[in-house]
Amino acid sequence: EMIINPNPIVNTLSAFFESEKNEQIIIYVSDMNGKILLTQKATVSQGGSRVDIPATSLGKGAYIVTTSLNGMRLVKKMVKL
């Protein structure tokens, strides 16, 4: 599972993950047209993990956050103020 908090965001996107095992992931932030604007590699630990992604380079608007975890594709919408 992936939870985006806060949403909407101001400067930093915090993504919270629940994982069955330790896993390397890549988080993608794209615009509504699918263009990837940010990528962040992270290690997610078994149980719960938090990954902070600086989002100061993003303009105001809606974005899609995507990753794969435990063999599943996770997609969430977020808004930048």
PDB file of N, CA and C in Angstrom:
ATOM      1  N   GLU A   1       0.839  -1.183   0.000  1.00  0.00           N
ATOM      2  CA  GLU A   1       0.000   0.000   0.000  1.00  0.00           C
ATOM      3  C   GLU A   1       0.883   1.244   0.000  1.00  0.00           C
ATOM      4  N   MET A   2       0.423   2.303  -0.658  1.00  0.00           N
ATOM      5  CA  MET A   2       1.119   3.593  -0.679  1.00  0.00           C
ATOM      6  C   MET A   2       0.124   4.672  -0.272  1.00  0.00           C
ATOM      7  N   ILE A   3       0.546   5.501   0.689  1.00  0.00           N
ATOM      8  CA  ILE A   3      -0.266   6.628   1.141  1.00  0.00           C
ATOM      9  C   ILE A   3       0.536   7.899   0.929  1.00  0.00           C
ATOM     10  N   ILE A   4      -0.061   8.906   0.306  1.00  0.00           N
ATOM     11  CA  ILE A   4       0.574  10.203   0.086  1.00  0.00           C
ATOM     12  C   ILE A   4       0.069  11.147   1.177  1.00  0.00           C
ATOM     13  N   ASN A   5       1.029  11.778   1.882  1.00  0.00           N
ATOM     14  CA  ASN A   5       0.636  12.666   2.971  1.00  0.00           C
ATOM     15  C   ASN A   5       1.680  13.763   3.107  1.00  0.00           C
ATOM     16  N   PRO A   6       1.373  15.011   3.233  1.00  0.00           N
ATOM     17  CA  PRO A   6       0.015  15.539   3.090  1.00  0.00           C
ATOM     18  C   PRO A   6      -0.398  15.547   1.625  1.00  0.00           C
ATOM     19  N   ASN A   7      -1.648  15.702   1.379  1.00  0.00           N
ATOM     20  CA  ASN A   7      -2.147  15.836   0.016  1.00  0.00           C
ATOM     21  C   ASN A   7      -3.355  16.762   0.079  1.00  0.00           C
ATOM     22  N   PRO A   8      -3.225  17.986  -0.378  1.00  0.00           N
ATOM     23  CA  PRO A   8      -2.182  18.539  -1.245  1.00  0.00           C
ATOM     24  C   PRO A   8      -0.872  18.799  -0.488  1.00  0.00           C
ATOM     25  N   ILE A   9       0.211  18.865  -1.302  1.00  0.00           N
ATOM     26  CA  ILE A   9       1.543  19.119  -0.757  1.00  0.00           C
ATOM     27  C   ILE A   9       1.961  20.555  -1.051  1.00  0.00           C
ATOM     28  N   VAL A  10       3.001  21.000  -0.326  1.00  0.00           N
ATOM     29  CA  VAL A  10       3.560  22.327  -0.578  1.00  0.00           C
ATOM     30  C   VAL A  10       4.977  22.183  -1.129  1.00  0.00           C
ATOM     31  N   ASN A  11       5.904  21.623  -0.342  1.00  0.00           N
ATOM     32  CA  ASN A  11       7.300  21.498  -0.785  1.00  0.00           C
ATOM     33  C   ASN A  11       7.814  20.072  -0.825  1.00  0.00           C
ATOM     34  N   THR A  12       7.277  19.200   0.029  1.00  0.00           N
ATOM     35  CA  THR A  12       7.781  17.831   0.131  1.00  0.00           C
ATOM     36  C   THR A  12       6.643  16.837   0.072  1.00  0.00           C
ATOM     37  N   LEU A  13       6.831  15.828  -0.762  1.00  0.00           N
ATOM     38  CA  LEU A  13       5.891  14.726  -0.866  1.00  0.00           C
ATOM     39  C   LEU A  13       6.375  13.623   0.066  1.00  0.00           C
ATOM     40  N   SER A  14       5.549  13.193   0.994  1.00  0.00           N
ATOM     41  CA  SER A  14       5.872  12.061   1.854  1.00  0.00           C
ATOM     42  C   SER A  14       5.010  10.888   1.427  1.00  0.00           C
ATOM     43  N   ALA A  15       5.680   9.792   1.058  1.00  0.00           N
ATOM     44  CA  ALA A  15       4.982   8.575   0.656  1.00  0.00           C
ATOM     45  C   ALA A  15       5.224   7.520   1.728  1.00  0.00           C
ATOM     46  N   PHE A  16       4.148   6.935   2.229  1.00  0.00           N
ATOM     47  CA  PHE A  16       4.222   5.899   3.248  1.00  0.00           C
ATOM     48  C   PHE A  16       3.883   4.562   2.607  1.00  0.00           C
ATOM     49  N   PHE A  17       4.691   3.538   2.916  1.00  0.00           N
ATOM     50  CA  PHE A  17       4.534   2.224   2.305  1.00  0.00           C
ATOM     51  C   PHE A  17       4.407   1.141   3.360  1.00  0.00           C
ATOM     52  N   GLU A  18       3.554   0.158   3.092  1.00  0.00           N
ATOM     53  CA  GLU A  18       3.512  -1.081   3.859  1.00  0.00           C
ATOM     54  C   GLU A  18       3.994  -2.168   2.923  1.00  0.00           C
ATOM     55  N   SER A  19       5.020  -2.915   3.387  1.00  0.00           N
ATOM     56  CA  SER A  19       5.625  -3.914   2.524  1.00  0.00           C
ATOM     57  C   SER A  19       5.762  -5.252   3.240  1.00  0.00           C
ATOM     58  N   GLU A  20       5.657  -6.324   2.473  1.00  0.00           N
ATOM     59  CA  GLU A  20       5.816  -7.673   3.017  1.00  0.00           C
ATOM     60  C   GLU A  20       7.282  -8.038   3.204  1.00  0.00           C
ATOM     61  N   LYS A  21       8.196  -7.301   2.553  1.00  0.00           N
ATOM     62  CA  LYS A  21       9.630  -7.626   2.609  1.00  0.00           C
ATOM     63  C   LYS A  21      10.430  -6.369   2.321  1.00  0.00           C
ATOM     64  N   ASN A  22      11.734  -6.414   2.571  1.00  0.00           N
ATOM     65  CA  ASN A  22      12.625  -5.321   2.182  1.00  0.00           C
ATOM     66  C   ASN A  22      12.700  -5.305   0.658  1.00  0.00           C
ATOM     67  N   GLU A  23      12.588  -4.118   0.080  1.00  0.00           N
ATOM     68  CA  GLU A  23      12.531  -4.038  -1.376  1.00  0.00           C
ATOM     69  C   GLU A  23      13.050  -2.686  -1.862  1.00  0.00           C
ATOM     70  N   GLN A  24      13.795  -2.706  -2.970  1.00  0.00           N
ATOM     71  CA  GLN A  24      14.215  -1.481  -3.649  1.00  0.00           C
ATOM     72  C   GLN A  24      13.081  -1.052  -4.573  1.00  0.00           C
ATOM     73  N   ILE A  25      12.747   0.238  -4.545  1.00  0.00           N
ATOM     74  CA  ILE A  25      11.688   0.745  -5.420  1.00  0.00           C
ATOM     75  C   ILE A  25      12.155   2.020  -6.109  1.00  0.00           C
ATOM     76  N   ILE A  26      11.480   2.374  -7.160  1.00  0.00           N
ATOM     77  CA  ILE A  26      11.659   3.668  -7.812  1.00  0.00           C
ATOM     78  C   ILE A  26      10.288   4.326  -7.852  1.00  0.00           C
ATOM     79  N   ILE A  27      10.224   5.550  -7.339  1.00  0.00           N
ATOM     80  CA  ILE A  27       8.979   6.306  -7.320  1.00  0.00           C
ATOM     81  C   ILE A  27       9.032   7.324  -8.461  1.00  0.00           C
ATOM     82  N   TYR A  28       7.979   7.382  -9.246  1.00  0.00           N
ATOM     83  CA  TYR A  28       7.890   8.316 -10.363  1.00  0.00           C
ATOM     84  C   TYR A  28       6.782   9.323 -10.090  1.00  0.00           C
ATOM     85  N   VAL A  29       7.068  10.594 -10.339  1.00  0.00           N
ATOM     86  CA  VAL A  29       6.043  11.634 -10.275  1.00  0.00           C
ATOM     87  C   VAL A  29       5.891  12.173 -11.691  1.00  0.00           C
ATOM     88  N   SER A  30       4.688  12.067 -12.251  1.00  0.00           N
ATOM     89  CA  SER A  30       4.445  12.525 -13.606  1.00  0.00           C
ATOM     90  C   SER A  30       3.293  13.507 -13.660  1.00  0.00           C
ATOM     91  N   ASP A  31       3.296  14.283 -14.742  1.00  0.00           N
ATOM     92  CA  ASP A  31       2.173  15.206 -14.930  1.00  0.00           C
ATOM     93  C   ASP A  31       0.973  14.424 -15.450  1.00  0.00           C
ATOM     94  N   MET A  32      -0.128  15.082 -15.644  1.00  0.00           N
ATOM     95  CA  MET A  32      -1.358  14.408 -16.059  1.00  0.00           C
ATOM     96  C   MET A  32      -1.294  13.881 -17.493  1.00  0.00           C
ATOM     97  N   ASN A  33      -0.254  14.272 -18.240  1.00  0.00           N
ATOM     98  CA  ASN A  33      -0.055  13.761 -19.597  1.00  0.00           C
ATOM     99  C   ASN A  33       0.869  12.550 -19.620  1.00  0.00           C
ATOM    100  N   GLY A  34       1.388  12.156 -18.441  1.00  0.00           N
ATOM    101  CA  GLY A  34       2.262  10.990 -18.353  1.00  0.00           C
ATOM    102  C   GLY A  34       3.751  11.290 -18.433  1.00  0.00           C
ATOM    103  N   LYS A  35       4.126  12.555 -18.563  1.00  0.00           N
ATOM    104  CA  LYS A  35       5.545  12.916 -18.626  1.00  0.00           C
ATOM    105  C   LYS A  35       6.155  12.820 -17.223  1.00  0.00           C
ATOM    106  N   ILE A  36       7.218  12.016 -17.094  1.00  0.00           N
ATOM    107  CA  ILE A  36       7.872  11.836 -15.794  1.00  0.00           C
ATOM    108  C   ILE A  36       8.700  13.072 -15.472  1.00  0.00           C
ATOM    109  N   LEU A  37       8.417  13.677 -14.316  1.00  0.00           N
ATOM    110  CA  LEU A  37       9.087  14.909 -13.901  1.00  0.00           C
ATOM    111  C   LEU A  37      10.087  14.679 -12.772  1.00  0.00           C
ATOM    112  N   LEU A  38       9.828  13.693 -11.914  1.00  0.00           N
ATOM    113  CA  LEU A  38      10.728  13.372 -10.800  1.00  0.00           C
ATOM    114  C   LEU A  38      10.839  11.861 -10.659  1.00  0.00           C
ATOM    115  N   THR A  39      12.030  11.397 -10.291  1.00  0.00           N
ATOM    116  CA  THR A  39      12.205   9.994  -9.914  1.00  0.00           C
ATOM    117  C   THR A  39      12.988   9.952  -8.612  1.00  0.00           C
ATOM    118  N   GLN A  40      12.672   8.967  -7.797  1.00  0.00           N
ATOM    119  CA  GLN A  40      13.354   8.821  -6.512  1.00  0.00           C
ATOM    120  C   GLN A  40      13.519   7.329  -6.240  1.00  0.00           C
ATOM    121  N   LYS A  41      14.786   6.883  -6.058  1.00  0.00           N
ATOM    122  CA  LYS A  41      15.040   5.507  -5.647  1.00  0.00           C
ATOM    123  C   LYS A  41      14.973   5.447  -4.134  1.00  0.00           C
ATOM    124  N   ALA A  42      14.466   4.327  -3.623  1.00  0.00           N
ATOM    125  CA  ALA A  42      14.341   4.186  -2.171  1.00  0.00           C
ATOM    126  C   ALA A  42      14.355   2.709  -1.799  1.00  0.00           C
ATOM    127  N   THR A  43      14.685   2.454  -0.540  1.00  0.00           N
ATOM    128  CA  THR A  43      14.578   1.123   0.023  1.00  0.00           C
ATOM    129  C   THR A  43      13.407   1.124   0.993  1.00  0.00           C
ATOM    130  N   VAL A  44      12.489   0.210   0.773  1.00  0.00           N
ATOM    131  CA  VAL A  44      11.332   0.060   1.640  1.00  0.00           C
ATOM    132  C   VAL A  44      11.585  -1.147   2.529  1.00  0.00           C
ATOM    133  N   SER A  45      11.438  -0.960   3.832  1.00  0.00           N
ATOM    134  CA  SER A  45      11.679  -2.034   4.786  1.00  0.00           C
ATOM    135  C   SER A  45      10.413  -2.836   5.019  1.00  0.00           C
ATOM    136  N   GLN A  46      10.600  -4.087   5.428  1.00  0.00           N
ATOM    137  CA  GLN A  46       9.453  -4.921   5.780  1.00  0.00           C
ATOM    138  C   GLN A  46       8.660  -4.216   6.869  1.00  0.00           C
ATOM    139  N   GLY A  47       7.368  -4.195   6.723  1.00  0.00           N
ATOM    140  CA  GLY A  47       6.511  -3.459   7.652  1.00  0.00           C
ATOM    141  C   GLY A  47       6.173  -2.115   7.044  1.00  0.00           C
ATOM    142  N   GLY A  48       6.579  -1.026   7.688  1.00  0.00           N
ATOM    143  CA  GLY A  48       6.246   0.307   7.194  1.00  0.00           C
ATOM    144  C   GLY A  48       7.477   1.160   6.958  1.00  0.00           C
ATOM    145  N   SER A  49       7.434   1.987   5.932  1.00  0.00           N
ATOM    146  CA  SER A  49       8.524   2.907   5.588  1.00  0.00           C
ATOM    147  C   SER A  49       7.953   4.217   5.081  1.00  0.00           C
ATOM    148  N   ARG A  50       8.739   5.268   5.241  1.00  0.00           N
ATOM    149  CA  ARG A  50       8.376   6.586   4.717  1.00  0.00           C
ATOM    150  C   ARG A  50       9.497   7.062   3.811  1.00  0.00           C
ATOM    151  N   VAL A  51       9.120   7.619   2.656  1.00  0.00           N
ATOM    152  CA  VAL A  51      10.069   8.189   1.707  1.00  0.00           C
ATOM    153  C   VAL A  51       9.659   9.638   1.463  1.00  0.00           C
ATOM    154  N   ASP A  52      10.584  10.572   1.694  1.00  0.00           N
ATOM    155  CA  ASP A  52      10.331  11.989   1.435  1.00  0.00           C
ATOM    156  C   ASP A  52      10.952  12.378   0.100  1.00  0.00           C
ATOM    157  N   ILE A  53      10.183  13.064  -0.715  1.00  0.00           N
ATOM    158  CA  ILE A  53      10.642  13.486  -2.040  1.00  0.00           C
ATOM    159  C   ILE A  53      10.497  14.997  -2.142  1.00  0.00           C
ATOM    160  N   PRO A  54      11.614  15.731  -2.322  1.00  0.00           N
ATOM    161  CA  PRO A  54      11.502  17.180  -2.513  1.00  0.00           C
ATOM    162  C   PRO A  54      10.704  17.470  -3.784  1.00  0.00           C
ATOM    163  N   ALA A  55       9.724  18.351  -3.667  1.00  0.00           N
ATOM    164  CA  ALA A  55       8.856  18.649  -4.812  1.00  0.00           C
ATOM    165  C   ALA A  55       8.846  20.130  -5.136  1.00  0.00           C
ATOM    166  N   THR A  56       9.881  20.856  -4.704  1.00  0.00           N
ATOM    167  CA  THR A  56       9.921  22.303  -4.936  1.00  0.00           C
ATOM    168  C   THR A  56      10.020  22.646  -6.414  1.00  0.00           C
ATOM    169  N   SER A  57      10.522  21.716  -7.242  1.00  0.00           N
ATOM    170  CA  SER A  57      10.662  21.997  -8.677  1.00  0.00           C
ATOM    171  C   SER A  57       9.335  21.870  -9.424  1.00  0.00           C
ATOM    172  N   LEU A  58       8.326  21.304  -8.786  1.00  0.00           N
ATOM    173  CA  LEU A  58       7.024  21.144  -9.437  1.00  0.00           C
ATOM    174  C   LEU A  58       6.204  22.424  -9.328  1.00  0.00           C
ATOM    175  N   GLY A  59       5.505  22.756 -10.377  1.00  0.00           N
ATOM    176  CA  GLY A  59       4.582  23.881 -10.340  1.00  0.00           C
ATOM    177  C   GLY A  59       3.265  23.456  -9.701  1.00  0.00           C
ATOM    178  N   LYS A  60       2.393  24.400  -9.460  1.00  0.00           N
ATOM    179  CA  LYS A  60       1.077  24.098  -8.905  1.00  0.00           C
ATOM    180  C   LYS A  60       0.301  23.238  -9.895  1.00  0.00           C
ATOM    181  N   GLY A  61      -0.431  22.261  -9.364  1.00  0.00           N
ATOM    182  CA  GLY A  61      -1.249  21.427 -10.231  1.00  0.00           C
ATOM    183  C   GLY A  61      -1.388  20.021  -9.722  1.00  0.00           C
ATOM    184  N   ALA A  62      -1.960  19.157 -10.561  1.00  0.00           N
ATOM    185  CA  ALA A  62      -2.204  17.757 -10.223  1.00  0.00           C
ATOM    186  C   ALA A  62      -1.119  16.877 -10.842  1.00  0.00           C
ATOM    187  N   TYR A  63      -0.739  15.846 -10.111  1.00  0.00           N
ATOM    188  CA  TYR A  63       0.316  14.923 -10.532  1.00  0.00           C
ATOM    189  C   TYR A  63      -0.067  13.499 -10.177  1.00  0.00           C
ATOM    190  N   ILE A  64       0.615  12.555 -10.822  1.00  0.00           N
ATOM    191  CA  ILE A  64       0.419  11.137 -10.563  1.00  0.00           C
ATOM    192  C   ILE A  64       1.718  10.576  -9.979  1.00  0.00           C
ATOM    193  N   VAL A  65       1.593   9.837  -8.867  1.00  0.00           N
ATOM    194  CA  VAL A  65       2.730   9.182  -8.221  1.00  0.00           C
ATOM    195  C   VAL A  65       2.575   7.685  -8.469  1.00  0.00           C
ATOM    196  N   THR A  66       3.629   7.060  -9.024  1.00  0.00           N
ATOM    197  CA  THR A  66       3.575   5.652  -9.406  1.00  0.00           C
ATOM    198  C   THR A  66       4.799   4.913  -8.891  1.00  0.00           C
ATOM    199  N   THR A  67       4.609   3.679  -8.444  1.00  0.00           N
ATOM    200  CA  THR A  67       5.717   2.790  -8.100  1.00  0.00           C
ATOM    201  C   THR A  67       5.224   1.356  -8.175  1.00  0.00           C
ATOM    202  N   SER A  68       6.147   0.411  -8.010  1.00  0.00           N
ATOM    203  CA  SER A  68       5.789  -1.007  -7.901  1.00  0.00           C
ATOM    204  C   SER A  68       6.312  -1.509  -6.572  1.00  0.00           C
ATOM    205  N   LEU A  69       5.474  -2.260  -5.864  1.00  0.00           N
ATOM    206  CA  LEU A  69       5.842  -2.779  -4.551  1.00  0.00           C
ATOM    207  C   LEU A  69       5.151  -4.120  -4.364  1.00  0.00           C
ATOM    208  N   ASN A  70       5.917  -5.109  -3.891  1.00  0.00           N
ATOM    209  CA  ASN A  70       5.376  -6.462  -3.691  1.00  0.00           C
ATOM    210  C   ASN A  70       4.733  -7.000  -4.970  1.00  0.00           C
ATOM    211  N   GLY A  71       5.315  -6.646  -6.133  1.00  0.00           N
ATOM    212  CA  GLY A  71       4.807  -7.132  -7.407  1.00  0.00           C
ATOM    213  C   GLY A  71       3.556  -6.447  -7.904  1.00  0.00           C
ATOM    214  N   MET A  72       3.118  -5.390  -7.215  1.00  0.00           N
ATOM    215  CA  MET A  72       1.914  -4.669  -7.620  1.00  0.00           C
ATOM    216  C   MET A  72       2.263  -3.242  -8.017  1.00  0.00           C
ATOM    217  N   ARG A  73       1.588  -2.737  -9.038  1.00  0.00           N
ATOM    218  CA  ARG A  73       1.757  -1.343  -9.452  1.00  0.00           C
ATOM    219  C   ARG A  73       0.832  -0.488  -8.597  1.00  0.00           C
ATOM    220  N   LEU A  74       1.411   0.547  -7.964  1.00  0.00           N
ATOM    221  CA  LEU A  74       0.659   1.449  -7.105  1.00  0.00           C
ATOM    222  C   LEU A  74       0.608   2.818  -7.749  1.00  0.00           C
ATOM    223  N   VAL A  75      -0.582   3.406  -7.817  1.00  0.00           N
ATOM    224  CA  VAL A  75      -0.765   4.709  -8.461  1.00  0.00           C
ATOM    225  C   VAL A  75      -1.640   5.576  -7.551  1.00  0.00           C
ATOM    226  N   LYS A  76      -1.172   6.805  -7.290  1.00  0.00           N
ATOM    227  CA  LYS A  76      -1.942   7.759  -6.488  1.00  0.00           C
ATOM    228  C   LYS A  76      -1.896   9.122  -7.163  1.00  0.00           C
ATOM    229  N   LYS A  77      -2.954   9.885  -6.997  1.00  0.00           N
ATOM    230  CA  LYS A  77      -3.005  11.254  -7.501  1.00  0.00           C
ATOM    231  C   LYS A  77      -2.644  12.184  -6.340  1.00  0.00           C
ATOM    232  N   MET A  78      -1.884  13.250  -6.644  1.00  0.00           N
ATOM    233  CA  MET A  78      -1.572  14.263  -5.627  1.00  0.00           C
ATOM    234  C   MET A  78      -1.695  15.638  -6.244  1.00  0.00           C
ATOM    235  N   VAL A  79      -1.855  16.631  -5.383  1.00  0.00           N
ATOM    236  CA  VAL A  79      -1.983  18.016  -5.819  1.00  0.00           C
ATOM    237  C   VAL A  79      -0.886  18.825  -5.147  1.00  0.00           C
ATOM    238  N   LYS A  80      -0.241  19.699  -5.933  1.00  0.00           N
ATOM    239  CA  LYS A  80       0.781  20.618  -5.410  1.00  0.00           C
ATOM    240  C   LYS A  80       0.174  22.012  -5.366  1.00  0.00           C
ATOM    241  N   LEU A  81       0.273  22.636  -4.199  1.00  0.00           N
ATOM    242  CA  LEU A  81      -0.235  24.010  -4.030  1.00  0.00           C
ATOM    243  C   LEU A  81       0.834  25.024  -4.357  1.00  0.00           C
TER     244      LEU A  81
END
